[in-house]
Coordinates of C-alpha atoms in Angstrom, one line a residue:
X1 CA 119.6 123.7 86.1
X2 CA 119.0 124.9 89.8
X3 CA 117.1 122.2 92.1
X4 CA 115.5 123.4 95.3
X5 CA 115.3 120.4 97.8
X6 CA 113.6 121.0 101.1
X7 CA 114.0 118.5 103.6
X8 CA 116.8 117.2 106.1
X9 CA 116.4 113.6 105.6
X10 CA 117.2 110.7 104.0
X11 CA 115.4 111.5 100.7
X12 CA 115.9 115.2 100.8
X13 CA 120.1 114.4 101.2
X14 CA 120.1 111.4 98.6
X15 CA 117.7 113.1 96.1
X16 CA 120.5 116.4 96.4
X17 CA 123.8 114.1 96.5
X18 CA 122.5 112.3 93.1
X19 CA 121.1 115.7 91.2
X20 CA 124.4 117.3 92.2
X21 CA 125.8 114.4 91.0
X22 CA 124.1 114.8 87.5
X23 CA 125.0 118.3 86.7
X24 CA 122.7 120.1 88.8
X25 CA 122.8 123.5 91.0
X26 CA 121.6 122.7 94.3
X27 CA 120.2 124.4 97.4
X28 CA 119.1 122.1 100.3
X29 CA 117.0 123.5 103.3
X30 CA 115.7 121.7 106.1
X31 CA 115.6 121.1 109.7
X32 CA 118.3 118.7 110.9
X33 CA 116.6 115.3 111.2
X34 CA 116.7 113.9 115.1
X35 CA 118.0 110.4 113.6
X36 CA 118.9 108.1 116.6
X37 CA 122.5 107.5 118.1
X38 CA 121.5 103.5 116.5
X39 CA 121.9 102.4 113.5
X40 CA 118.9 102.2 111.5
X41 CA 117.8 98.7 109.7
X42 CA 118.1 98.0 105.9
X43 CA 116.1 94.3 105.4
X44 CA 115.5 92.0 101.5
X45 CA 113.3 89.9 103.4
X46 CA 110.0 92.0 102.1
X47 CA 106.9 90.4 100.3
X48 CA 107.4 92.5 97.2
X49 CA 109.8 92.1 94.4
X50 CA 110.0 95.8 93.5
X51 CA 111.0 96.3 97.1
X52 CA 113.8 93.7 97.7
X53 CA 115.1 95.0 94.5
X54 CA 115.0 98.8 96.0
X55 CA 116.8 97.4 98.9
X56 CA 119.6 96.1 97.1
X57 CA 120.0 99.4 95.3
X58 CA 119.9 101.1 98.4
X59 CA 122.6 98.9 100.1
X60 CA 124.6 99.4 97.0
X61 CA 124.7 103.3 97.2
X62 CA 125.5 103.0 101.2
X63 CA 128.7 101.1 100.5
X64 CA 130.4 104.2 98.7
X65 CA 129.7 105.9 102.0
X66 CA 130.3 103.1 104.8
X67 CA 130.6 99.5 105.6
X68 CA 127.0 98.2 106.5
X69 CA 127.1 95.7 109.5
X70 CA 125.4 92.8 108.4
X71 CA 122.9 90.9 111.2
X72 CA 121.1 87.8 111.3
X73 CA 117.6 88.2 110.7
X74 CA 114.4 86.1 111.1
X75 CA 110.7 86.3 110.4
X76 CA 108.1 84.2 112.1
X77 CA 105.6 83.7 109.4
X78 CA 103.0 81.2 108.7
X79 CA 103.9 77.8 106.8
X80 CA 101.4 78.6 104.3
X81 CA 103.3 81.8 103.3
X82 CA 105.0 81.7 99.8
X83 CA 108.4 82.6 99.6
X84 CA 108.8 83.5 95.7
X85 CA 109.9 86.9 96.1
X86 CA 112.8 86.1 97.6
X87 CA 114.2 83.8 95.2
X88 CA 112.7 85.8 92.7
X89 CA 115.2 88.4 93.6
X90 CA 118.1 86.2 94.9
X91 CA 117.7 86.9 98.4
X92 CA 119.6 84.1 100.1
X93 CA 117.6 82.4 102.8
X94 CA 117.1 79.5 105.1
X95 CA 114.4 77.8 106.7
X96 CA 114.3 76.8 110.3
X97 CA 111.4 75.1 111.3
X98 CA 112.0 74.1 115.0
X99 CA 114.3 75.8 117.5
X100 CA 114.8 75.5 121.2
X101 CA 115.1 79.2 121.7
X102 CA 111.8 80.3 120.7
X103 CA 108.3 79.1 120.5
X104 CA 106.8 78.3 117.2
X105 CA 103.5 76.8 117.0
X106 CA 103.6 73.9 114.5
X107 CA 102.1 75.4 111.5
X108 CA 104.9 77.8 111.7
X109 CA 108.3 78.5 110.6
X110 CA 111.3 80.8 110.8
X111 CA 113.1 82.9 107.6
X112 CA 116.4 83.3 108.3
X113 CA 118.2 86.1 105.8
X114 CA 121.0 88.8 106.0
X115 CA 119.7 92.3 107.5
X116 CA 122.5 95.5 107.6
X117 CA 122.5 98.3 109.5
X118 CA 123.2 101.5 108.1
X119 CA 124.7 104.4 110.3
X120 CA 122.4 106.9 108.6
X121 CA 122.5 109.7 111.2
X122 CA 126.4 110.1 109.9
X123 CA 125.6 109.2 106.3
X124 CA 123.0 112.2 106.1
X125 CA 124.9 114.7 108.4
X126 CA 127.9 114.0 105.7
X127 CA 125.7 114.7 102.9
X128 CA 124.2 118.0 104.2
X129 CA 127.5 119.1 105.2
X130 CA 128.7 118.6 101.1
X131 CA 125.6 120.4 99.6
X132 CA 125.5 123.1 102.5
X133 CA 122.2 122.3 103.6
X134 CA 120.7 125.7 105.4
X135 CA 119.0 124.6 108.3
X136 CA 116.0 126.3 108.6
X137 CA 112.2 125.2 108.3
X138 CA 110.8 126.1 104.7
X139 CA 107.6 127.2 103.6
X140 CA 106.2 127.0 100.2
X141 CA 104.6 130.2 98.4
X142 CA 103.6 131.3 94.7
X143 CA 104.9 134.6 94.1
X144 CA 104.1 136.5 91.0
X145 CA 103.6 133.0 89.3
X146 CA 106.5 131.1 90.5
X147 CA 106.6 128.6 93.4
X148 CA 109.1 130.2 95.8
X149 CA 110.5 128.4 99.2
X150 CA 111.0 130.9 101.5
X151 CA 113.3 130.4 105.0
X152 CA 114.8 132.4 107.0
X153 CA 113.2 135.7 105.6
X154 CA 114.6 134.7 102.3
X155 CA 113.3 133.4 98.9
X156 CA 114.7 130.5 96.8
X157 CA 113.6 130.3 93.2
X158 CA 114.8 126.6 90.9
X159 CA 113.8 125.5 87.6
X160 CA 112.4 122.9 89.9
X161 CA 111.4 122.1 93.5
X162 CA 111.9 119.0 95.4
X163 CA 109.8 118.4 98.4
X164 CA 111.3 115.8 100.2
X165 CA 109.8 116.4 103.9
X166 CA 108.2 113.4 105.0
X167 CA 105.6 113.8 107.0
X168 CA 106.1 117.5 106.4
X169 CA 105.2 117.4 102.0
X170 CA 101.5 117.4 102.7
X171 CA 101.3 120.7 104.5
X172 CA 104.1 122.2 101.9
X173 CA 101.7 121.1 98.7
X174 CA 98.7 122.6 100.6
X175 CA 100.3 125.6 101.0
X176 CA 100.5 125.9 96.6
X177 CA 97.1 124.7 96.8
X178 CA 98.5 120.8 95.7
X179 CA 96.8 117.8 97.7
X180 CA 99.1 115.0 98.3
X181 CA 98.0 111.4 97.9
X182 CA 100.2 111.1 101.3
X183 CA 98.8 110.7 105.1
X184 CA 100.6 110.7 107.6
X185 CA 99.7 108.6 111.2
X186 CA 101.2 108.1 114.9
X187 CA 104.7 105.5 114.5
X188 CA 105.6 104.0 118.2
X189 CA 108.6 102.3 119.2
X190 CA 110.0 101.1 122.6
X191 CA 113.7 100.4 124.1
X192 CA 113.5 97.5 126.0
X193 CA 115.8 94.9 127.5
X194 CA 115.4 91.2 127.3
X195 CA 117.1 87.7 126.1
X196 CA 120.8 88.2 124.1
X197 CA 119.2 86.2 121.7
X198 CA 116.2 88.9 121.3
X199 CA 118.9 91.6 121.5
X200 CA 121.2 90.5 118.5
X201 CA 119.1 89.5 116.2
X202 CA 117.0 91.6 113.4
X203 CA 113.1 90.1 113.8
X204 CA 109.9 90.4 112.2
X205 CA 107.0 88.7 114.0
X206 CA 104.5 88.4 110.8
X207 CA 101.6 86.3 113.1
X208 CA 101.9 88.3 116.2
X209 CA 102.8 91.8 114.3
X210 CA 105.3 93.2 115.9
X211 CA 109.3 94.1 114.9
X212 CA 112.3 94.2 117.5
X213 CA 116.1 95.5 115.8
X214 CA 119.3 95.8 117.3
X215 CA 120.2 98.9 119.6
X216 CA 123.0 99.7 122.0
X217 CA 125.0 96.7 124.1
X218 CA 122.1 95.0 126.5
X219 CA 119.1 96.6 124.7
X220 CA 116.8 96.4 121.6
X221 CA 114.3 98.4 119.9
X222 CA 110.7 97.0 119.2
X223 CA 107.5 97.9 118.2
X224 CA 104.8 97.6 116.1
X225 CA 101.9 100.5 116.4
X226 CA 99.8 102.8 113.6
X227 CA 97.7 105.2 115.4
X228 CA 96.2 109.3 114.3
X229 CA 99.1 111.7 113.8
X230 CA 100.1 113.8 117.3
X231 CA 98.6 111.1 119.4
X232 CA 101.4 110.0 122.2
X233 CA 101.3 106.2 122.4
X234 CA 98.8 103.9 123.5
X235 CA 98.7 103.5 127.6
X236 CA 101.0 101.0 128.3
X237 CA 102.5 100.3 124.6
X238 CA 105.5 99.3 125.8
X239 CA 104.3 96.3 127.8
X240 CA 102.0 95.3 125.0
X241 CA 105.0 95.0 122.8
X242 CA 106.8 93.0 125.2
X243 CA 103.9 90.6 126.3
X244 CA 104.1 89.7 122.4
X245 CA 107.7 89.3 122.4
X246 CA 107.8 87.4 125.9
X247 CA 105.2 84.8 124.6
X248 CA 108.0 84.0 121.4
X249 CA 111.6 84.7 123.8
X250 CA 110.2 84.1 127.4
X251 CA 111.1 87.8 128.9
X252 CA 111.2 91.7 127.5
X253 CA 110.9 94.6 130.0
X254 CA 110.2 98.0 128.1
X255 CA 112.0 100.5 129.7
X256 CA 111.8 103.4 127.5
X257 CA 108.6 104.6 124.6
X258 CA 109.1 107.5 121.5
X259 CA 106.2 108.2 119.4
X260 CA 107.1 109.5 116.1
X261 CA 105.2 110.8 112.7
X262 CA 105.0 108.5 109.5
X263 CA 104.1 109.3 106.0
X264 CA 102.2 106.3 104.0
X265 CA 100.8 106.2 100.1
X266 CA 97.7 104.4 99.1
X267 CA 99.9 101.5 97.9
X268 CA 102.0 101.5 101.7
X269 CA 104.8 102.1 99.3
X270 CA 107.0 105.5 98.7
X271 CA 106.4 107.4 96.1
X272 CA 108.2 109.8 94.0
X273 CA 107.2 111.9 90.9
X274 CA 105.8 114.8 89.5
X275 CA 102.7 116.9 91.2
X276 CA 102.9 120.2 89.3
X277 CA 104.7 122.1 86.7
X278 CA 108.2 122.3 87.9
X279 CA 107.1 120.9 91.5
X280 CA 108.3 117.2 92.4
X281 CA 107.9 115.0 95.3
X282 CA 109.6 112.1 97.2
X283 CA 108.0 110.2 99.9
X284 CA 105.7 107.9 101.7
X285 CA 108.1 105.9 102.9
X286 CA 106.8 104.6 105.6
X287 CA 109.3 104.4 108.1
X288 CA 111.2 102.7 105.5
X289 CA 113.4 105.5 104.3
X290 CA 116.5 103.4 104.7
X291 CA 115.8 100.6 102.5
X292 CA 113.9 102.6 99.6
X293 CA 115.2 106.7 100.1
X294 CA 118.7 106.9 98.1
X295 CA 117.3 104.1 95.3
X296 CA 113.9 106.7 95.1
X297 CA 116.5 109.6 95.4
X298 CA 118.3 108.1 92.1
X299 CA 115.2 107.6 90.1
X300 CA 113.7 111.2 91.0
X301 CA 117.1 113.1 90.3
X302 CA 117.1 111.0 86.6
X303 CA 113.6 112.0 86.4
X304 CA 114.3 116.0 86.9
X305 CA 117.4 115.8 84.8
X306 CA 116.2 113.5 82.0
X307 CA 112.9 113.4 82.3
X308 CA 113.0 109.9 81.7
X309 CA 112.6 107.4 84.7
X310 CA 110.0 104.8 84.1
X311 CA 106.5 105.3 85.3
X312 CA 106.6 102.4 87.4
X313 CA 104.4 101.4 90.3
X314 CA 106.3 104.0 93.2
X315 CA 105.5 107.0 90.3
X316 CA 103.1 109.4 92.7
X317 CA 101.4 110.8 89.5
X318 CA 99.8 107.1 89.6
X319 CA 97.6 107.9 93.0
X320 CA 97.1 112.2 92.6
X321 CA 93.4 110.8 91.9
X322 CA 93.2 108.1 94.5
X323 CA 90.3 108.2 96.9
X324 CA 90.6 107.7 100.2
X325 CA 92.1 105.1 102.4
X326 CA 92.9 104.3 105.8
X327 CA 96.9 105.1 106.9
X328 CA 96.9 102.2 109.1
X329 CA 95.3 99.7 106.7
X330 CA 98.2 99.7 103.8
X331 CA 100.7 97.9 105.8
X332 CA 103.0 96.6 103.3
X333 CA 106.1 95.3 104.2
X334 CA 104.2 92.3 107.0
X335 CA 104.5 89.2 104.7
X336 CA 101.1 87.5 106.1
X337 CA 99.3 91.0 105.3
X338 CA 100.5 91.4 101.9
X339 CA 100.0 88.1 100.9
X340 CA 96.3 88.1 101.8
X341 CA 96.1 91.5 99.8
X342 CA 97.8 89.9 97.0
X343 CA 95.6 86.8 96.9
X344 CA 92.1 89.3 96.8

């Protein structure tokens, strides 16, 4: 079987690595992701089962590539907030419910758990450089019946075809005359500098909304931010995030602010599946390609190969006929906001 995969990513590089893995032919095209010098973030502490147990997968398939770094994490959350999940999926955890170095109101608490960061900008230039991966940006065409991807003047015919593009699948589909259940919005983020506690620790700030990780010696990444796709940041982002963050640590100056595109699903979850005769997609993920994308990539590749991964609730052929929704209203992965969607 030969498996067209177009993408550069994490999902495009897993999905190829595993259906390789299985047997398959495979042909890789896609840009070369602009992944930062950082590592990126792999977190269990998440408000869905499904999810923690994605994570876990994930972190399993990184450790035949690297060593994750494991980092204290904590998430600011409500007392009221039901912690099930986690032991529901044996995510070990403490509680600390007062602390001099941060200011917690009294009808909150702190989750401590065990984040990792994952050196993904070397995992998936490793993996493109073992499949071959042409860099080149792909388009998709149907040509006397059969869905071609065509880069670089040249045409790429598979017994099936993998769009694993982020942001990017939604134009691809269009382009065969396939609409997505995928939109994609405006992702901000800002390098700051601040307290050495802020700067070593992996934080979620459920009741304030807003996420800080680990970055280079003496500075941290944090953010929060959903806004229309090819919008630059808010005005001022930066010291919005660090107002938020100076009110829990006492001090954050921003000194640097990206803006990036994000894909998100109906469900704020990734997605993978089939759209369309031989035509297959993996995405959604929401910023979260590093805790769900080689886990996804696994189930997708079984899928092709098998053709018989369960149809459970990440399966994309689930939403083709969902109506539509608002990008920035399916945040999933904020325990206070999932457990109020939960509880509708």
């Amino acid at each position: 079987m030969k498996v067209i995969v177009v993408g550069g990513g994490i999902a495009a590089s897993f999905t190829a690595y595993f259906l390789k893995s299985m047997g398959a032919d495979v042909v890789v095209i896609g840009e070369k992701p602009k992944y930062p010098l950082a590592s990126l973030v792999l977190t269990q502490s998440m408000p869905y089962v499904d999810d923690i147990l994605l994570a876990k997968e994930s972190l399993t398939v990184y450790r035949q590539f690297t060593e994750p770094k494991p980092v204290t994490s904590i998430d600011i959350m409500p007392k009221w907030i039901n912690l099930n999940p986690l032991k529901t999926a044996g995510v070990e955890y403490r509680i600390i419910e007062e602390a001099n170095w941060v200011r917690l109101s009294k009808d909150e608490f702190i989750v401590v758990t065990t984040d990792y960061m994952i050196p993904i900008r070397r995992i998936v230039s490793e993996l493109r450089r073992r499949m071959n991966a042409v860099k080149a940006k792909a388009s998709l065409k149907l040509i006397n019946g059969s869905l071609t991807v065509v880069a670089n003047g040249k045409r790429y015919i598979g017994d099936s075809i993998v769009l694993a593009a982020g942001p990017g699948n939604t134009e691809l589909a269009m382009q065969v005359g396939v609409k997505l259940p995928l939109k994609s919005y405006q992702c901000y983020a800002s390098v700051m500098t601040g307290p050495i506690k802020v700067m070593n620790l992996s934080i979620g700030d459920d009741v304030l909304g807003w996420y800080s990780r680990p970055f280079l010696p003496g500075l941290f990444i944090a953010g929060d931010g959903c806004g229309k796709p090819n919008e630059g940041a808010p005005l001022n982002y930066g010291w919005r995030i660090a107002r938020l963050i100076s009110s829990r640590f006492g001090w954050a100056v921003p000194l640097l602010t990206k803006s990036g595109t994000c894909e998100v699903s109906p469900s704020g979850g990734p997605v993978y599946g089939k759209v369309k005769d031989d035509l297959y997609v993996i995405g959604g993920l929401d910023g979260y390609g590093s805790m769900s994308g080689p886990a996804l990539a696994r189930r997708l590749a079984e899928l092709i190969i098998k053709g018989n991964a369960p149809m459970d609730d990440y399966r994309i052929e689930k939403y083709l006929n969902h109506g539509d929704w608002d990008a920035c209203s399916v945040e999933r992965h904020n325990w206070l906001i999932a457990t109020q969607v939960k509880g509708q």
